[in-house]
Amino acid sequence: MEQNPGISFVHIYPGVVRTPLLQTSHPVLRFLNPLTYALLYPFSVSPEDCAEYMLYGLLQTEKGKFSRRDASGDDIGRSRYYGTEEERKAVWEHTK
C-alpha cells in the first residue's frame, strides 16, 4: 500500500452460502445433499443475500485502506487478527 496509496485491499469472509456445489459433486456427496442442506440451512445465506452483503462491504471500504469484513459485510477491524509485521511483509512480497 505504501507504493500505491490509492489502492484498497479487502478480505471478506462470506460464510456458508447455499450453492449447488454438492449437487455436482461426487455421487456420495450428492446422496447426502438433502441432509447437509437441511442441517446447514439455518447457518447459511442465499447467493443473492451473500452478494448483497459483499457489495455492501466493498462499497464501505475507504479508498487506499485495508479492510477485513465478516459474512454481513461489516468491518471487523483487527479482531482475531493474527500476524506480525514480518508476516505482513512476507504476504506483501508474495502478493507483488
PDB file of C-alpha atoms in Angstrom:
ATOM      1  CA  MET A   1       0.000   0.000   0.000  1.00  0.00           C
ATOM      2  CA  GLU A   2       2.963   2.278   0.503  1.00  0.00           C
ATOM      3  CA  GLN A   3       3.752   2.127  -3.231  1.00  0.00           C
ATOM      4  CA  ASN A   4       0.148   2.624  -4.405  1.00  0.00           C
ATOM      5  CA  PRO A   5      -1.750   4.600  -1.754  1.00  0.00           C
ATOM      6  CA  GLY A   6      -4.940   4.781  -3.832  1.00  0.00           C
ATOM      7  CA  ILE A   7      -5.450   1.013  -3.977  1.00  0.00           C
ATOM      8  CA  SER A   8      -7.779  -0.587  -1.457  1.00  0.00           C
ATOM      9  CA  PHE A   9      -7.466  -4.188  -0.285  1.00  0.00           C
ATOM     10  CA  VAL A  10     -10.481  -6.036   1.083  1.00  0.00           C
ATOM     11  CA  HIS A  11     -10.716  -9.502   2.586  1.00  0.00           C
ATOM     12  CA  ILE A  12     -14.271 -10.736   3.020  1.00  0.00           C
ATOM     13  CA  TYR A  13     -15.339 -13.999   4.624  1.00  0.00           C
ATOM     14  CA  PRO A  14     -18.693 -14.894   3.035  1.00  0.00           C
ATOM     15  CA  GLY A  15     -19.525 -17.694   5.463  1.00  0.00           C
ATOM     16  CA  VAL A  16     -21.706 -20.608   4.337  1.00  0.00           C
ATOM     17  CA  VAL A  17     -23.550 -19.870   1.103  1.00  0.00           C
ATOM     18  CA  ARG A  18     -26.303 -22.105  -0.313  1.00  0.00           C
ATOM     19  CA  THR A  19     -24.790 -23.094  -3.655  1.00  0.00           C
ATOM     20  CA  PRO A  20     -25.383 -26.171  -5.831  1.00  0.00           C
ATOM     21  CA  LEU A  21     -21.831 -27.387  -5.139  1.00  0.00           C
ATOM     22  CA  LEU A  22     -22.896 -30.691  -3.576  1.00  0.00           C
ATOM     23  CA  GLN A  23     -25.357 -31.380  -6.414  1.00  0.00           C
ATOM     24  CA  THR A  24     -22.489 -31.520  -8.894  1.00  0.00           C
ATOM     25  CA  SER A  25     -20.026 -33.343  -6.652  1.00  0.00           C
ATOM     26  CA  HIS A  26     -19.148 -36.978  -6.061  1.00  0.00           C
ATOM     27  CA  PRO A  27     -22.217 -39.300  -6.008  1.00  0.00           C
ATOM     28  CA  VAL A  28     -21.851 -39.897  -2.261  1.00  0.00           C
ATOM     29  CA  LEU A  29     -21.978 -36.143  -1.626  1.00  0.00           C
ATOM     30  CA  ARG A  30     -24.995 -35.805  -3.917  1.00  0.00           C
ATOM     31  CA  PHE A  31     -26.729 -38.537  -1.907  1.00  0.00           C
ATOM     32  CA  LEU A  32     -26.027 -36.652   1.335  1.00  0.00           C
ATOM     33  CA  ASN A  33     -27.016 -33.269  -0.132  1.00  0.00           C
ATOM     34  CA  PRO A  34     -30.591 -33.146   1.270  1.00  0.00           C
ATOM     35  CA  LEU A  35     -29.372 -33.924   4.791  1.00  0.00           C
ATOM     36  CA  THR A  36     -26.467 -31.490   4.578  1.00  0.00           C
ATOM     37  CA  TYR A  37     -28.716 -28.807   3.121  1.00  0.00           C
ATOM     38  CA  ALA A  38     -31.254 -29.224   5.940  1.00  0.00           C
ATOM     39  CA  LEU A  39     -28.571 -29.123   8.656  1.00  0.00           C
ATOM     40  CA  LEU A  40     -26.751 -26.079   7.234  1.00  0.00           C
ATOM     41  CA  TYR A  41     -29.831 -24.098   6.199  1.00  0.00           C
ATOM     42  CA  PRO A  42     -30.161 -22.134   9.476  1.00  0.00           C
ATOM     43  CA  PHE A  43     -26.476 -21.157   9.325  1.00  0.00           C
ATOM     44  CA  SER A  44     -26.282 -20.293   5.633  1.00  0.00           C
ATOM     45  CA  VAL A  45     -27.370 -17.478   3.332  1.00  0.00           C
ATOM     46  CA  SER A  46     -28.666 -17.419  -0.219  1.00  0.00           C
ATOM     47  CA  PRO A  47     -26.267 -16.436  -3.016  1.00  0.00           C
ATOM     48  CA  GLU A  48     -28.321 -13.257  -3.550  1.00  0.00           C
ATOM     49  CA  ASP A  49     -28.037 -12.208   0.109  1.00  0.00           C
ATOM     50  CA  CYS A  50     -24.331 -13.051   0.116  1.00  0.00           C
ATOM     51  CA  ALA A  51     -23.776 -10.888  -2.958  1.00  0.00           C
ATOM     52  CA  GLU A  52     -25.629  -8.015  -1.305  1.00  0.00           C
ATOM     53  CA  TYR A  53     -23.513  -8.297   1.854  1.00  0.00           C
ATOM     54  CA  MET A  54     -20.279  -8.471  -0.159  1.00  0.00           C
ATOM     55  CA  LEU A  55     -21.201  -5.444  -2.270  1.00  0.00           C
ATOM     56  CA  TYR A  56     -22.091  -3.514   0.881  1.00  0.00           C
ATOM     57  CA  GLY A  57     -18.688  -4.398   2.360  1.00  0.00           C
ATOM     58  CA  LEU A  58     -16.842  -3.364  -0.787  1.00  0.00           C
ATOM     59  CA  LEU A  59     -18.665  -0.051  -1.042  1.00  0.00           C
ATOM     60  CA  GLN A  60     -17.983   0.767   2.632  1.00  0.00           C
ATOM     61  CA  THR A  61     -14.207   0.376   2.267  1.00  0.00           C
ATOM     62  CA  GLU A  62     -12.258   3.620   2.291  1.00  0.00           C
ATOM     63  CA  LYS A  63     -10.000   4.376  -0.656  1.00  0.00           C
ATOM     64  CA  GLY A  64      -6.396   3.393  -0.024  1.00  0.00           C
ATOM     65  CA  LYS A  65      -7.176   1.299   3.052  1.00  0.00           C
ATOM     66  CA  PHE A  66      -7.067  -2.352   4.015  1.00  0.00           C
ATOM     67  CA  SER A  67     -10.344  -3.750   5.264  1.00  0.00           C
ATOM     68  CA  ARG A  68     -11.439  -7.047   6.776  1.00  0.00           C
ATOM     69  CA  ARG A  69     -15.142  -7.852   6.522  1.00  0.00           C
ATOM     70  CA  ASP A  70     -17.364 -10.529   8.014  1.00  0.00           C
ATOM     71  CA  ALA A  71     -20.198 -12.515   6.414  1.00  0.00           C
ATOM     72  CA  SER A  72     -22.516  -9.484   6.679  1.00  0.00           C
ATOM     73  CA  GLY A  73     -20.019  -7.118   5.060  1.00  0.00           C
ATOM     74  CA  ASP A  74     -19.314  -5.333   8.359  1.00  0.00           C
ATOM     75  CA  ASP A  75     -15.787  -4.190   9.171  1.00  0.00           C
ATOM     76  CA  ILE A  76     -14.183  -6.467  11.764  1.00  0.00           C
ATOM     77  CA  GLY A  77     -11.002  -4.433  12.041  1.00  0.00           C
ATOM     78  CA  ARG A  78      -8.228  -6.364  13.686  1.00  0.00           C
ATOM     79  CA  SER A  79     -10.390  -8.656  15.802  1.00  0.00           C
ATOM     80  CA  ARG A  80      -8.923 -12.157  15.654  1.00  0.00           C
ATOM     81  CA  TYR A  81      -6.107 -10.738  13.541  1.00  0.00           C
ATOM     82  CA  TYR A  82      -3.073 -12.931  13.816  1.00  0.00           C
ATOM     83  CA  GLY A  83       0.046 -11.674  12.197  1.00  0.00           C
ATOM     84  CA  THR A  84       3.304  -9.976  12.928  1.00  0.00           C
ATOM     85  CA  GLU A  85       4.918  -7.160  10.990  1.00  0.00           C
ATOM     86  CA  GLU A  86       7.288  -9.720   9.456  1.00  0.00           C
ATOM     87  CA  GLU A  87       4.367 -11.864   8.275  1.00  0.00           C
ATOM     88  CA  ARG A  88       2.632  -8.811   6.809  1.00  0.00           C
ATOM     89  CA  LYS A  89       5.755  -8.015   4.784  1.00  0.00           C
ATOM     90  CA  ALA A  90       6.044 -11.640   3.623  1.00  0.00           C
ATOM     91  CA  VAL A  91       2.448 -11.600   2.405  1.00  0.00           C
ATOM     92  CA  TRP A  92       3.032  -8.310   0.602  1.00  0.00           C
ATOM     93  CA  GLU A  93       6.158  -9.656  -1.125  1.00  0.00           C
ATOM     94  CA  HIS A  94       4.232 -12.748  -2.175  1.00  0.00           C
ATOM     95  CA  THR A  95       1.361 -10.589  -3.469  1.00  0.00           C
ATOM     96  CA  LYS A  96       3.659  -8.444  -5.616  1.00  0.00           C
TER      97      LYS A  96
END
